[in-house]
Tab-separated table of C-alpha atoms and ligand atoms in Angstrom:
chain	number	residue	atom	x	y	z
A	318	MET	CA	-22.849	-6.097	-22.978
A	319	ASP	CA	-25.114	-4.550	-20.344
A	320	THR	CA	-24.128	-0.894	-19.989
A	321	ALA	CA	-27.229	0.515	-18.240
A	322	PRO	CA	-26.382	3.007	-15.466
A	323	LYS	CA	-25.503	1.185	-12.266
A	324	LYS	CA	-23.719	1.877	-9.024
A	325	VAL	CA	-20.677	0.233	-7.511
A	326	PHE	CA	-19.476	0.486	-3.938
A	327	VAL	CA	-15.857	-0.475	-3.313
A	328	ARG	CA	-14.343	-0.943	0.138
A	329	THR	CA	-10.580	-1.308	0.249
A	330	TYR	CA	-8.553	-2.980	2.987
A	331	GLY	CA	-4.813	-3.485	3.349
A	332	CYS	CA	-1.911	-1.978	1.506
A	333	GLN	CA	-1.584	0.654	-1.220
A	334	MET	CA	-1.454	-2.075	-3.847
A	335	ASN	CA	-5.079	-2.746	-3.010
A	336	VAL	CA	-5.853	0.976	-3.251
A	337	TYR	CA	-4.344	0.942	-6.739
A	338	ASP	CA	-6.200	-2.251	-7.692
A	339	SER	CA	-9.520	-0.765	-6.509
A	340	GLU	CA	-8.938	2.244	-8.760
A	341	ARG	CA	-8.294	-0.068	-11.712
A	342	MET	CA	-11.481	-2.016	-10.936
A	343	ARG	CA	-13.417	1.259	-11.098
A	344	ASP	CA	-11.764	1.944	-14.465
A	345	VAL	CA	-12.768	-1.466	-15.804
A	346	LEU	CA	-16.352	-1.055	-14.568
A	347	GLY	CA	-16.871	2.484	-15.938
A	348	PRO	CA	-17.560	1.340	-19.530
A	349	LEU	CA	-20.144	-1.136	-18.184
A	350	GLY	CA	-22.188	1.776	-16.826
A	351	TYR	CA	-21.009	1.628	-13.207
A	352	ALA	CA	-20.633	4.921	-11.367
A	353	GLU	CA	-19.185	4.942	-7.907
A	354	THR	CA	-21.279	5.377	-4.778
A	355	ALA	CA	-20.239	5.844	-1.166
A	356	VAL	CA	-23.516	4.289	0.039
A	357	PRO	CA	-23.465	0.476	-0.047
A	358	GLU	CA	-27.274	0.236	0.356
A	359	GLU	CA	-27.828	1.758	-3.080
A	360	ALA	CA	-25.160	-0.268	-4.895
A	361	ASP	CA	-25.862	-2.783	-7.663
A	362	LEU	CA	-22.418	-4.183	-7.035
A	363	VAL	CA	-20.491	-4.201	-3.763
A	364	ILE	CA	-16.800	-5.074	-3.904
A	365	LEU	CA	-14.736	-5.793	-0.823
A	366	ASN	CA	-11.080	-5.609	-1.826
A	367	THR	CA	-9.583	-7.550	1.024
A	368	CYS	CA	-6.282	-7.970	2.858
A	369	HIS	CA	-5.065	-11.221	4.398
A	370	ILE	CA	-1.975	-10.007	6.175
A	371	ARG	CA	-3.336	-10.444	9.691
A	372	GLU	CA	-5.847	-12.915	11.033
A	373	LYS	CA	-8.451	-10.378	12.150
A	374	ALA	CA	-8.526	-8.818	8.690
A	375	ALA	CA	-10.174	-11.938	7.231
A	376	GLU	CA	-12.632	-12.164	10.120
A	377	LYS	CA	-13.548	-8.512	9.576
A	378	VAL	CA	-14.416	-9.382	5.992
A	379	TYR	CA	-16.805	-12.123	7.103
A	380	SER	CA	-18.559	-9.848	9.574
A	381	GLU	CA	-18.803	-7.145	6.877
A	382	LEU	CA	-20.303	-9.743	4.534
A	383	GLY	CA	-22.969	-10.441	7.155
A	384	LYS	CA	-24.026	-6.780	7.055
A	385	ILE	CA	-23.958	-6.602	3.271
A	386	ARG	CA	-26.034	-9.752	2.986
A	387	ARG	CA	-28.802	-7.985	4.941
A	388	MET	CA	-28.602	-5.008	2.550
A	389	LYS	CA	-28.824	-7.410	-0.371
A	390	ARG	CA	-31.966	-8.942	1.124
A	391	GLU	CA	-33.545	-5.513	1.672
A	392	ARG	CA	-32.812	-4.549	-1.928
A	393	ALA	CA	-34.276	-7.831	-3.166
A	394	GLU	CA	-37.480	-7.035	-1.257
A	395	LEU	CA	-37.664	-3.804	-3.258
A	396	GLY	CA	-37.117	-5.743	-6.466
A	397	ALA	CA	-33.522	-4.542	-6.956
A	398	GLU	CA	-30.412	-6.634	-7.315
A	399	MET	CA	-27.131	-6.408	-5.463
A	400	LEU	CA	-24.128	-8.451	-6.479
A	401	ILE	CA	-21.490	-9.044	-3.837
A	402	ALA	CA	-17.862	-9.516	-4.846
A	403	VAL	CA	-14.890	-10.411	-2.685
A	404	ALA	CA	-11.572	-9.451	-4.274
A	405	GLY	CA	-7.974	-9.181	-3.114
A	406	CYS	CA	-5.811	-11.342	-0.915
A	407	VAL	CA	-8.493	-13.008	1.256
A	408	ALA	CA	-10.253	-13.992	-1.972
A	409	GLN	CA	-6.997	-15.432	-3.322
A	410	ALA	CA	-6.283	-17.374	-0.147
A	411	GLU	CA	-9.760	-18.646	0.693
A	412	GLY	CA	-11.390	-19.041	-2.743
A	413	GLU	CA	-14.442	-21.368	-2.609
A	414	GLU	CA	-14.400	-21.259	1.191
A	415	ILE	CA	-15.812	-17.709	1.028
A	416	VAL	CA	-18.882	-18.857	-0.894
A	417	ARG	CA	-19.288	-21.743	1.545
A	418	ARG	CA	-19.182	-19.465	4.604
A	419	ALA	CA	-21.058	-16.589	2.957
A	420	PRO	CA	-23.415	-18.005	0.294
A	421	ALA	CA	-24.724	-14.512	-0.581
A	422	VAL	CA	-21.383	-13.810	-2.286
A	423	ASP	CA	-21.614	-13.786	-6.105
A	424	LEU	CA	-18.019	-13.317	-7.181
A	425	VAL	CA	-14.651	-14.200	-5.706
A	426	PHE	CA	-11.512	-13.137	-7.562
A	427	GLY	CA	-7.846	-12.675	-6.702
A	428	PRO	CA	-5.536	-9.699	-7.282
A	429	GLN	CA	-4.338	-11.106	-10.613
A	430	THR	CA	-7.752	-11.393	-12.255
A	431	TYR	CA	-9.632	-8.114	-11.741
A	432	HIS	CA	-9.090	-7.123	-15.389
A	433	ARG	CA	-11.520	-9.954	-16.189
A	434	LEU	CA	-14.311	-8.397	-14.117
A	435	PRO	CA	-16.639	-7.795	-17.109
A	436	GLN	CA	-16.411	-11.474	-18.104
A	437	LEU	CA	-16.809	-12.612	-14.504
A	438	LEU	CA	-19.951	-10.499	-14.124
A	439	ALA	CA	-21.351	-11.884	-17.373
A	440	ARG	CA	-20.619	-15.452	-16.257
A	441	ARG	CA	-22.372	-14.803	-12.957
A	442	LYS	CA	-25.473	-13.516	-14.749
A	443	GLU	CA	-25.560	-16.401	-17.225
A	444	GLY	CA	-24.685	-19.221	-14.883
A	445	GLY	CA	-26.825	-18.116	-11.972
A	446	ARG	CA	-24.260	-19.318	-9.463
A	447	ALA	CA	-21.228	-17.863	-7.720
A	448	VAL	CA	-18.079	-17.479	-9.819
A	449	VAL	CA	-14.719	-18.114	-8.163
A	450	GLU	CA	-11.548	-17.141	-10.052
A	451	THR	CA	-8.272	-17.303	-8.195
A	452	GLU	CA	-5.878	-18.480	-10.889
A	453	PHE	CA	-2.607	-16.727	-11.595
A	454	PRO	CA	-3.255	-16.203	-15.315
A	455	ALA	CA	-0.362	-16.143	-17.765
A	456	GLU	CA	-1.582	-12.923	-19.403
A	457	ASP	CA	-0.462	-9.541	-18.180
A	458	LYS	CA	-3.427	-7.903	-16.453
A	459	PHE	CA	-1.838	-4.480	-16.865
A	460	GLU	CA	-1.871	-4.860	-20.637
A	461	ARG	CA	-5.552	-5.769	-20.543
A	462	LEU	CA	-6.591	-2.670	-18.688
A	463	ASP	CA	-8.386	-0.056	-20.698
A	464	ASP	CA	-6.324	3.039	-21.373
A	465	ASN	CA	-9.371	5.165	-22.039
A	466	VAL	CA	-10.191	5.628	-18.431
A	467	LEU	CA	-12.110	8.606	-17.158
A	468	PRO	CA	-9.916	11.529	-16.188
A	469	ARG	CA	-9.364	11.629	-12.489
A	470	LYS	CA	-8.345	14.886	-11.003
A	471	SER	CA	-5.733	14.085	-8.469
A	472	VAL	CA	-2.361	15.577	-7.806
A	473	ALA	CA	-0.764	12.456	-6.327
A	474	ALA	CA	-1.219	8.940	-7.678
A	475	PHE	CA	-0.059	5.401	-7.051
A	476	LEU	CA	1.474	3.378	-9.845
A	477	THR	CA	2.102	-0.340	-9.421
A	478	VAL	CA	5.440	-1.279	-10.973
A	479	GLN	CA	6.153	-4.613	-9.322
A	480	GLU	CA	4.044	-7.306	-7.752
A	481	GLY	CA	4.492	-10.421	-5.719
A	482	CYS	CA	7.386	-11.544	-3.589
A	483	ASP	CA	9.953	-14.352	-3.605
A	484	LYS	CA	11.357	-13.631	-0.153
A	485	PHE	CA	9.144	-15.928	1.934
A	486	CYS	CA	9.554	-14.313	5.329
A	487	SER	CA	8.351	-17.019	7.676
A	488	PHE	CA	5.366	-14.987	8.984
A	489	CYS	CA	4.018	-13.607	5.726
A	490	VAL	CA	1.215	-14.623	3.349
A	491	VAL	CA	2.094	-12.231	0.514
A	492	PRO	CA	4.168	-14.714	-1.557
A	493	TYR	CA	1.117	-17.002	-1.487
A	494	THR	CA	-1.591	-14.402	-2.143
A	495	ARG	CA	0.228	-12.249	-4.694
A	496	GLY	CA	2.424	-14.912	-6.200
A	497	SER	CA	6.025	-14.697	-7.304
A	498	GLU	CA	7.834	-11.525	-8.186
A	499	PHE	CA	6.933	-9.777	-11.401
A	500	SER	CA	8.094	-6.400	-12.774
A	501	ARG	CA	6.155	-4.436	-15.373
A	502	PRO	CA	8.155	-3.497	-18.476
A	503	VAL	CA	9.751	-0.030	-18.324
A	504	GLU	CA	7.847	1.308	-21.345
A	505	GLN	CA	4.492	0.242	-19.909
A	506	VAL	CA	5.232	2.037	-16.648
A	507	VAL	CA	6.497	5.152	-18.444
A	508	ALA	CA	3.387	5.232	-20.650
A	509	GLU	CA	1.115	5.046	-17.611
A	510	ALA	CA	3.112	7.755	-15.847
A	511	ARG	CA	2.803	9.999	-18.930
A	512	ARG	CA	-0.957	9.526	-19.015
A	513	LEU	CA	-1.156	10.412	-15.335
A	514	ALA	CA	1.018	13.491	-15.900
A	515	THR	CA	-1.261	14.739	-18.694
A	516	ARG	CA	-4.174	14.475	-16.270
A	517	GLY	CA	-2.429	16.737	-13.797
A	518	VAL	CA	-0.660	14.238	-11.563
A	519	LYS	CA	2.496	15.768	-10.064
A	520	GLU	CA	3.552	13.140	-7.570
A	521	LEU	CA	3.886	9.432	-8.255
A	522	THR	CA	4.346	6.728	-5.660
A	523	LEU	CA	5.698	3.597	-7.294
A	524	LEU	CA	4.235	0.532	-5.667
A	525	GLY	CA	5.369	-3.015	-5.156
A	526	GLN	CA	5.367	-5.532	-2.309
A	527	ASN	CA	9.097	-5.536	-2.839
A	528	VAL	CA	9.409	-2.464	-5.029
A	529	ASN	CA	13.175	-2.107	-4.916
A	530	ALA	CA	13.511	-5.634	-6.322
A	531	TYR	CA	12.088	-4.093	-9.534
A	532	HIS	CA	13.835	-5.429	-12.639
A	533	GLY	CA	11.674	-4.521	-15.631
A	534	LEU	CA	12.779	-4.952	-19.215
A	535	ASP	CA	13.417	-1.911	-21.377
A	536	GLY	CA	12.765	-1.645	-25.148
A	537	GLN	CA	16.117	-3.338	-25.889
A	538	GLY	CA	15.384	-6.266	-23.608
A	539	ARG	CA	17.776	-5.087	-20.911
A	540	SER	CA	16.851	-5.483	-17.262
A	541	ILE	CA	16.464	-2.108	-15.524
A	542	GLY	CA	16.501	-1.683	-11.756
A	543	LEU	CA	14.425	0.733	-9.707
A	544	ALA	CA	17.106	3.438	-9.863
A	545	GLY	CA	16.971	3.305	-13.672
A	546	LEU	CA	13.188	3.421	-13.654
A	547	VAL	CA	13.190	6.424	-11.315
A	548	ALA	CA	15.655	8.206	-13.621
A	549	GLU	CA	13.397	7.477	-16.592
A	550	LEU	CA	10.254	8.711	-14.826
A	551	SER	CA	11.902	11.850	-13.509
A	552	ARG	CA	12.372	12.965	-17.118
A	553	ILE	CA	8.609	13.157	-17.665
A	554	ASP	CA	7.350	16.737	-17.868
A	555	GLY	CA	4.874	17.493	-15.123
A	556	ILE	CA	6.065	14.772	-12.751
A	557	GLU	CA	7.636	16.774	-9.942
A	558	ARG	CA	7.937	14.204	-7.199
A	559	LEU	CA	8.651	10.486	-6.999
A	560	ARG	CA	8.361	8.060	-4.114
A	561	TYR	CA	8.406	4.282	-3.877
A	562	THR	CA	7.193	1.732	-1.375
A	563	THR	CA	7.729	-0.888	0.097
A	564	SER	CA	11.415	-1.624	0.051
A	565	HIS	CA	13.332	-4.592	1.356
A	566	PRO	CA	16.722	-3.872	2.976
A	567	ARG	CA	18.385	-6.575	0.871
A	568	ASP	CA	17.383	-4.846	-2.370
A	569	MET	CA	18.580	-1.360	-1.451
A	570	THR	CA	21.218	-1.176	-4.183
A	571	ASP	CA	24.059	1.372	-4.358
A	572	ASP	CA	22.583	3.049	-7.436
A	573	LEU	CA	19.231	3.467	-5.690
A	574	ILE	CA	20.959	5.003	-2.671
A	575	ALA	CA	22.910	7.277	-5.011
A	576	ALA	CA	19.643	8.333	-6.679
A	577	HIS	CA	18.575	9.817	-3.339
A	578	ALA	CA	21.630	12.064	-3.481
A	579	GLU	CA	21.426	12.937	-7.167
A	580	ASN	CA	17.789	13.040	-8.229
A	581	SER	CA	15.997	16.053	-6.784
A	582	LYS	CA	12.593	14.636	-7.788
A	583	LEU	CA	13.120	11.609	-5.565
A	584	MET	CA	11.622	12.600	-2.223
A	585	PRO	CA	13.594	12.264	1.029
A	586	TYR	CA	11.335	9.625	2.522
A	587	LEU	CA	11.953	5.906	2.690
A	588	HIS	CA	9.846	3.092	4.075
A	589	LEU	CA	12.393	0.422	4.929
A	590	PRO	CA	10.929	-2.273	7.189
A	591	VAL	CA	13.311	-4.219	9.427
A	592	GLN	CA	10.655	-6.106	11.502
A	593	SER	CA	12.918	-6.805	14.491
A	594	GLY	CA	16.121	-5.601	16.120
A	595	SER	CA	17.200	-9.075	17.223
A	596	ASP	CA	19.463	-11.129	14.983
A	597	SER	CA	18.096	-14.456	16.168
A	598	ILE	CA	14.512	-13.320	15.483
A	599	LEU	CA	15.526	-11.930	12.085
A	600	LYS	CA	17.002	-15.326	11.340
A	601	SER	CA	13.854	-17.215	12.254
A	602	MET	CA	11.848	-14.664	10.277
A	603	ASN	CA	13.974	-15.624	7.256
A	604	ARG	CA	14.643	-11.951	6.525
A	605	GLY	CA	18.080	-12.673	5.096
A	606	HIS	CA	19.817	-9.772	6.858
A	607	THR	CA	21.176	-8.854	10.271
A	608	THR	CA	20.629	-5.733	12.369
A	609	GLU	CA	24.199	-4.663	11.650
A	610	PHE	CA	23.496	-4.856	7.917
A	611	TYR	CA	20.392	-2.721	8.368
A	612	ILE	CA	22.101	-0.093	10.508
A	613	ARG	CA	24.980	0.187	8.041
A	614	LEU	CA	22.482	0.562	5.252
A	615	VAL	CA	20.735	3.381	7.108
A	616	GLU	CA	24.110	5.099	7.534
A	617	GLU	CA	24.800	4.867	3.808
A	618	ILE	CA	21.363	6.213	2.948
A	619	ARG	CA	21.786	9.092	5.389
A	620	ALA	CA	25.209	9.838	3.966
A	621	ALA	CA	23.570	10.181	0.547
A	622	ARG	CA	20.575	12.165	1.771
A	623	PRO	CA	21.105	13.473	5.320
A	624	ASP	CA	17.558	14.798	5.796
A	625	ILE	CA	15.824	11.581	4.721
A	626	ALA	CA	12.772	10.619	6.781
A	627	LEU	CA	12.865	6.924	7.603
A	628	SER	CA	9.904	4.750	8.263
A	629	GLY	CA	9.581	1.044	8.992
A	630	ASP	CA	7.469	-1.912	10.007
A	631	PHE	CA	7.915	-3.942	13.183
A	632	ILE	CA	6.426	-7.180	14.411
A	633	VAL	CA	6.380	-7.792	18.163
A	634	GLY	CA	5.797	-11.165	19.787
A	635	PHE	CA	7.138	-13.240	16.925
A	636	PRO	CA	7.333	-16.907	18.109
A	637	GLY	CA	10.307	-17.307	20.432
A	638	GLU	CA	10.835	-13.556	21.009
A	639	THR	CA	12.361	-13.110	24.470
A	640	ASP	CA	12.455	-9.952	26.606
A	641	ASP	CA	16.043	-9.479	25.433
A	642	ASP	CA	15.033	-9.802	21.783
A	643	PHE	CA	12.360	-7.196	22.286
A	644	GLU	CA	14.799	-4.914	24.093
A	645	SER	CA	17.070	-5.198	21.047
A	646	THR	CA	14.204	-3.970	18.882
A	647	LEU	CA	13.739	-0.933	21.115
A	648	ASN	CA	17.475	-0.293	20.932
A	649	LEU	CA	17.460	-0.459	17.159
A	650	VAL	CA	14.596	2.036	17.024
A	651	ARG	CA	16.556	4.344	19.367
A	652	GLU	CA	19.652	4.014	17.226
A	653	VAL	CA	17.958	4.582	13.855
A	654	GLY	CA	15.449	7.286	14.811
A	655	TYR	CA	12.284	7.031	12.720
A	656	ALA	CA	10.044	9.763	11.359
A	657	SER	CA	7.174	7.286	11.593
A	658	ALA	CA	6.734	3.530	11.760
A	659	PHE	CA	4.084	0.851	11.800
A	660	SER	CA	4.127	-1.854	14.426
A	661	PHE	CA	2.036	-4.969	14.700
A	662	LYS	CA	1.504	-7.883	17.030
A	663	TYR	CA	2.592	-11.106	15.392
A	664	SER	CA	-0.484	-12.767	13.970
A	665	SER	CA	-0.312	-16.410	13.050
A	666	ARG	CA	-1.116	-17.111	9.393
A	667	PRO	CA	-1.996	-20.710	8.539
A	668	GLY	CA	0.318	-22.165	5.919
A	669	THR	CA	3.336	-20.031	6.883
A	670	PRO	CA	6.304	-21.647	8.693
A	671	ALA	CA	6.081	-19.400	11.782
A	672	ALA	CA	2.508	-20.535	12.418
A	673	GLU	CA	3.862	-24.053	13.084
A	674	SER	CA	6.228	-22.906	15.838
A	675	ASN	CA	5.508	-24.162	19.351
A	676	LYS	CA	7.023	-21.006	20.873
A	677	GLN	CA	4.023	-18.715	20.413
A	678	ILE	CA	3.930	-15.637	22.683
A	679	SER	CA	0.898	-14.850	24.829
A	680	GLU	CA	-1.537	-12.156	23.755
A	681	LYS	CA	-0.854	-10.292	26.994
A	682	GLU	CA	2.887	-10.169	26.367
A	683	LYS	CA	2.381	-9.105	22.748
A	684	SER	CA	0.088	-6.258	23.806
A	685	ALA	CA	2.520	-5.021	26.447
A	686	ARG	CA	5.436	-5.034	23.983
A	687	LEU	CA	3.383	-3.319	21.309
A	688	GLN	CA	2.454	-0.563	23.734
A	689	ASP	CA	6.098	0.043	24.684
A	690	LEU	CA	7.252	0.088	21.081
A	691	GLN	CA	4.468	2.372	19.949
A	692	ALA	CA	5.188	4.833	22.749
A	693	LEU	CA	8.810	5.048	21.597
A	694	ILE	CA	7.868	5.410	17.929
A	695	HIS	CA	5.268	8.035	18.773
A	696	ALA	CA	7.832	10.063	20.690
A	697	GLN	CA	10.221	9.906	17.729
A	698	GLN	CA	7.471	10.908	15.299
A	699	THR	CA	6.486	13.870	17.465
A	700	ALA	CA	10.108	14.984	17.728
A	701	PHE	CA	10.534	14.692	13.956
A	702	ASN	CA	7.405	16.770	13.311
A	703	GLU	CA	8.251	19.382	15.924
A	704	ALA	CA	11.663	19.874	14.379
A	705	MET	CA	9.860	21.245	11.296
A	706	VAL	CA	8.423	24.222	13.176
A	707	GLY	CA	10.046	27.454	12.095
A	708	ARG	CA	11.341	25.916	8.865
A	709	SER	CA	10.232	26.614	5.334
A	710	VAL	CA	9.400	23.477	3.328
A	711	PRO	CA	8.136	22.948	-0.222
A	712	VAL	CA	4.565	21.679	-0.001
A	713	LEU	CA	2.723	20.108	-2.921
A	714	LEU	CA	-0.866	21.313	-2.581
A	715	GLU	CA	-3.257	18.412	-3.137
A	716	LYS	CA	-6.829	19.253	-2.192
A	717	PRO	CA	-9.165	21.464	-0.168
A	718	GLY	CA	-9.014	20.966	3.590
A	719	ARG	CA	-11.888	20.749	6.040
A	720	ASP	CA	-11.988	24.426	6.998
A	721	PRO	CA	-13.004	27.184	4.557
A	722	GLY	CA	-10.071	28.535	2.537
A	723	GLN	CA	-7.838	25.715	3.721
A	724	LEU	CA	-5.758	23.464	1.500
A	725	VAL	CA	-3.963	20.240	2.366
A	726	GLY	CA	-0.634	19.341	0.887
A	727	ARG	CA	2.391	17.176	1.527
A	728	SER	CA	5.883	17.972	2.635
A	729	PRO	CA	8.810	16.144	1.012
A	730	TYR	CA	8.822	13.963	4.144
A	731	LEU	CA	5.238	12.755	3.526
A	732	GLN	CA	3.744	14.871	6.299
A	733	SER	CA	0.298	16.373	5.708
A	734	VAL	CA	0.430	20.152	5.853
A	735	HIS	CA	-2.628	22.395	6.338
A	736	LEU	CA	-2.507	25.999	5.230
A	737	GLN	CA	-4.690	28.837	3.988
A	738	ALA	CA	-4.266	29.220	0.243
A	739	ASP	CA	-6.298	29.766	-2.883
A	740	LEU	CA	-7.887	26.763	-4.621
A	741	SER	CA	-6.167	27.742	-7.867
A	742	LEU	CA	-2.859	26.739	-6.270
A	743	ILE	CA	-3.800	23.039	-6.106
A	744	GLY	CA	-1.176	21.073	-8.017
A	745	THR	CA	1.595	23.566	-7.330
A	746	ILE	CA	4.473	23.410	-4.892
A	747	VAL	CA	4.700	26.346	-2.511
A	748	ASP	CA	7.319	27.187	0.086
A	749	THR	CA	5.449	26.988	3.351
A	750	HIS	CA	6.502	28.303	6.704
A	751	ILE	CA	5.665	25.600	9.244
A	752	SER	CA	4.144	27.124	12.355
A	753	GLY	CA	2.415	24.295	14.215
A	754	VAL	CA	2.216	20.555	14.804
A	755	GLY	CA	-0.987	18.541	15.213
A	756	THR	CA	-1.307	14.821	16.008
A	757	ASN	CA	-0.775	13.687	12.446
A	758	SER	CA	-0.139	16.836	10.498
A	759	LEU	CA	1.622	20.157	10.336
A	760	SER	CA	0.161	23.587	9.836
A	761	GLY	CA	1.786	26.487	8.075
A	762	HIS	CA	1.559	29.763	6.169
A	763	TYR	CA	1.988	30.723	2.565
A	764	PRO	CA	3.370	33.077	1.379
A	765	HIS	CA	5.672	32.470	4.253
A	766	ALA	CA	4.904	35.565	6.266
A	767	VAL	CA	4.766	34.721	9.951
B	1794	SAH	N1	6.788	-6.351	1.588
B	1794	SAH	C1	6.823	-5.561	2.705
B	1794	SAH	C2	5.692	-5.719	3.684
B	1794	SAH	C3	4.409	-6.281	3.285
B	1794	SAH	S1	3.310	-6.651	4.577
B	1794	SAH	C4	8.106	-5.852	3.438
B	1794	SAH	O1	8.694	-6.888	3.303
B	1794	SAH	O2	8.517	-5.043	4.211
B	1794	SAH	C5	3.299	-5.197	5.569
B	1794	SAH	C6	3.731	-5.441	6.995
B	1794	SAH	O3	2.784	-6.252	7.649
B	1794	SAH	C7	5.030	-6.187	7.128
B	1794	SAH	O4	6.130	-5.354	6.965
B	1794	SAH	C8	4.923	-6.747	8.526
B	1794	SAH	O5	5.436	-5.829	9.469
B	1794	SAH	C9	3.426	-6.892	8.734
B	1794	SAH	N2	3.064	-8.318	8.741
B	1794	SAH	C10	3.119	-9.183	7.717
B	1794	SAH	N3	2.733	-10.410	8.134
B	1794	SAH	C11	2.420	-10.297	9.433
B	1794	SAH	C12	1.958	-11.229	10.424
B	1794	SAH	N4	1.776	-12.507	10.140
B	1794	SAH	N5	1.740	-10.750	11.680
B	1794	SAH	C13	1.950	-9.457	11.973
B	1794	SAH	N6	2.376	-8.548	11.083
B	1794	SAH	C14	2.619	-8.965	9.823
B	1795	SF4	FE1	6.134	-10.602	3.053
B	1795	SF4	FE2	8.716	-10.690	3.507
B	1795	SF4	FE3	7.834	-10.575	1.027
B	1795	SF4	FE4	7.614	-8.460	2.597
B	1795	SF4	S1	9.544	-9.408	1.902
B	1795	SF4	S2	6.038	-9.286	1.273
B	1795	SF4	S3	7.223	-9.376	4.578
B	1795	SF4	S4	7.537	-12.245	2.438
B	1796	F3S	FE1	-2.774	-7.232	2.519
B	1796	F3S	FE2	-2.514	-8.407	0.226
B	1796	F3S	FE3	-1.529	-6.012	0.613
B	1796	F3S	S1	-2.406	-9.380	2.169
B	1796	F3S	S2	-1.014	-5.999	2.754
B	1796	F3S	S3	-3.655	-6.544	0.623
B	1796	F3S	S4	-0.601	-7.647	-0.554
């Protein structure tokens, strides 16, 4: 195997699952001699780990490939090689089409096959032509990943526990790009969490497209839900904080809600997308729940953990969405009160049922609705952040900030907090007096003298 020193540049698009996958790709490539670079021009291998959730995302990949192709040509003129790989959900969805539209691409592989990267690279070298691998292999990629990865010094880490989705919301490509639902066995997850803890990780965010549908098997072959997994992980020494994302309202079980009341390591933050506040739109989205169901759920969660920060996702301009439907969404946002939320214009994805609808909404209308919704969400986010001023909150210190002597950490509610503190405190949780609010972060003092 060729293990001469080489450089890899990885660009990640899309959700946290892709962030996690990119990390694992780096792990797999390390033993082959690849060190990471932030400069694509000097890379022997460029990987674009792509997202297919919205139309423009795929187009962005093609325009990026145009730029990288020029870098590849410049390197070739200097006698150096550059391999170009397209990974992730666009790769899964488009496959051969990518090589057809961008012939400079050497490798195309989906989210289920990145553990085979060494073999794919070897095949590319031997065969002299592009390699496309978008199967859903029967083997467990997680089991194939090398445990002897280089130590990474981070305080917070992602850990994928569940993949894929069986929900088939009528707008969404995920069930097609990531395949059907799959949960990693409990022991495998616990082992990975232990390894992360020994490397200094204090906060774990459990990932899954539908993470609260988790149902991994334990050592006795019993199916364990997310609440059970969280309980298991919270017993690991060194792991101080647990989060999970993204949850589906239909899978928010009573025991998971109860865990928010009982488990002090489970952070008071929940990303619980509802997508729309109109029952008829929810129905045509195939979400499988009503607004009343969602609002009741929020009440139960708040009863368990009154200070919980709620976040969500919204789609505006779904086919057939009337002014009244949109008004219902605004009303739901007003009723729930979010600490933050993401909102998107509906983007038609070929192959999904909603793309076939003849009731598409104009771009102009979508933009106007998005602006209104975002203004409301922004106001709620600002109010939530401002309410922190004057309070003392436990902040997990993660890394140095931009200014000298400054550290950046996170509040339990996932807010970034900037404060002056010694570097040696990284990895510890300090009670911080919050004194100011910026656009996307808080600032504070420690020790909490004012
Ligand atoms: N599994 C998660 C979300 C995964 S996709 C869930 O069910 O909540 C992340 C977000 O992208 C979705 O919540 C949705 O708001 C948005 N999204 C997905 N498909 C979209 C589309 N076709 N157009 C616009 N937004 C979309
Ligand atoms: Fe997509 Fe719906 Fe599955 Fe979320 S639950 S990944 S939006 S199909
Ligand atoms: Fe995008 Fe794939 Fe994630 S489509 S949002 S990268 S699952």
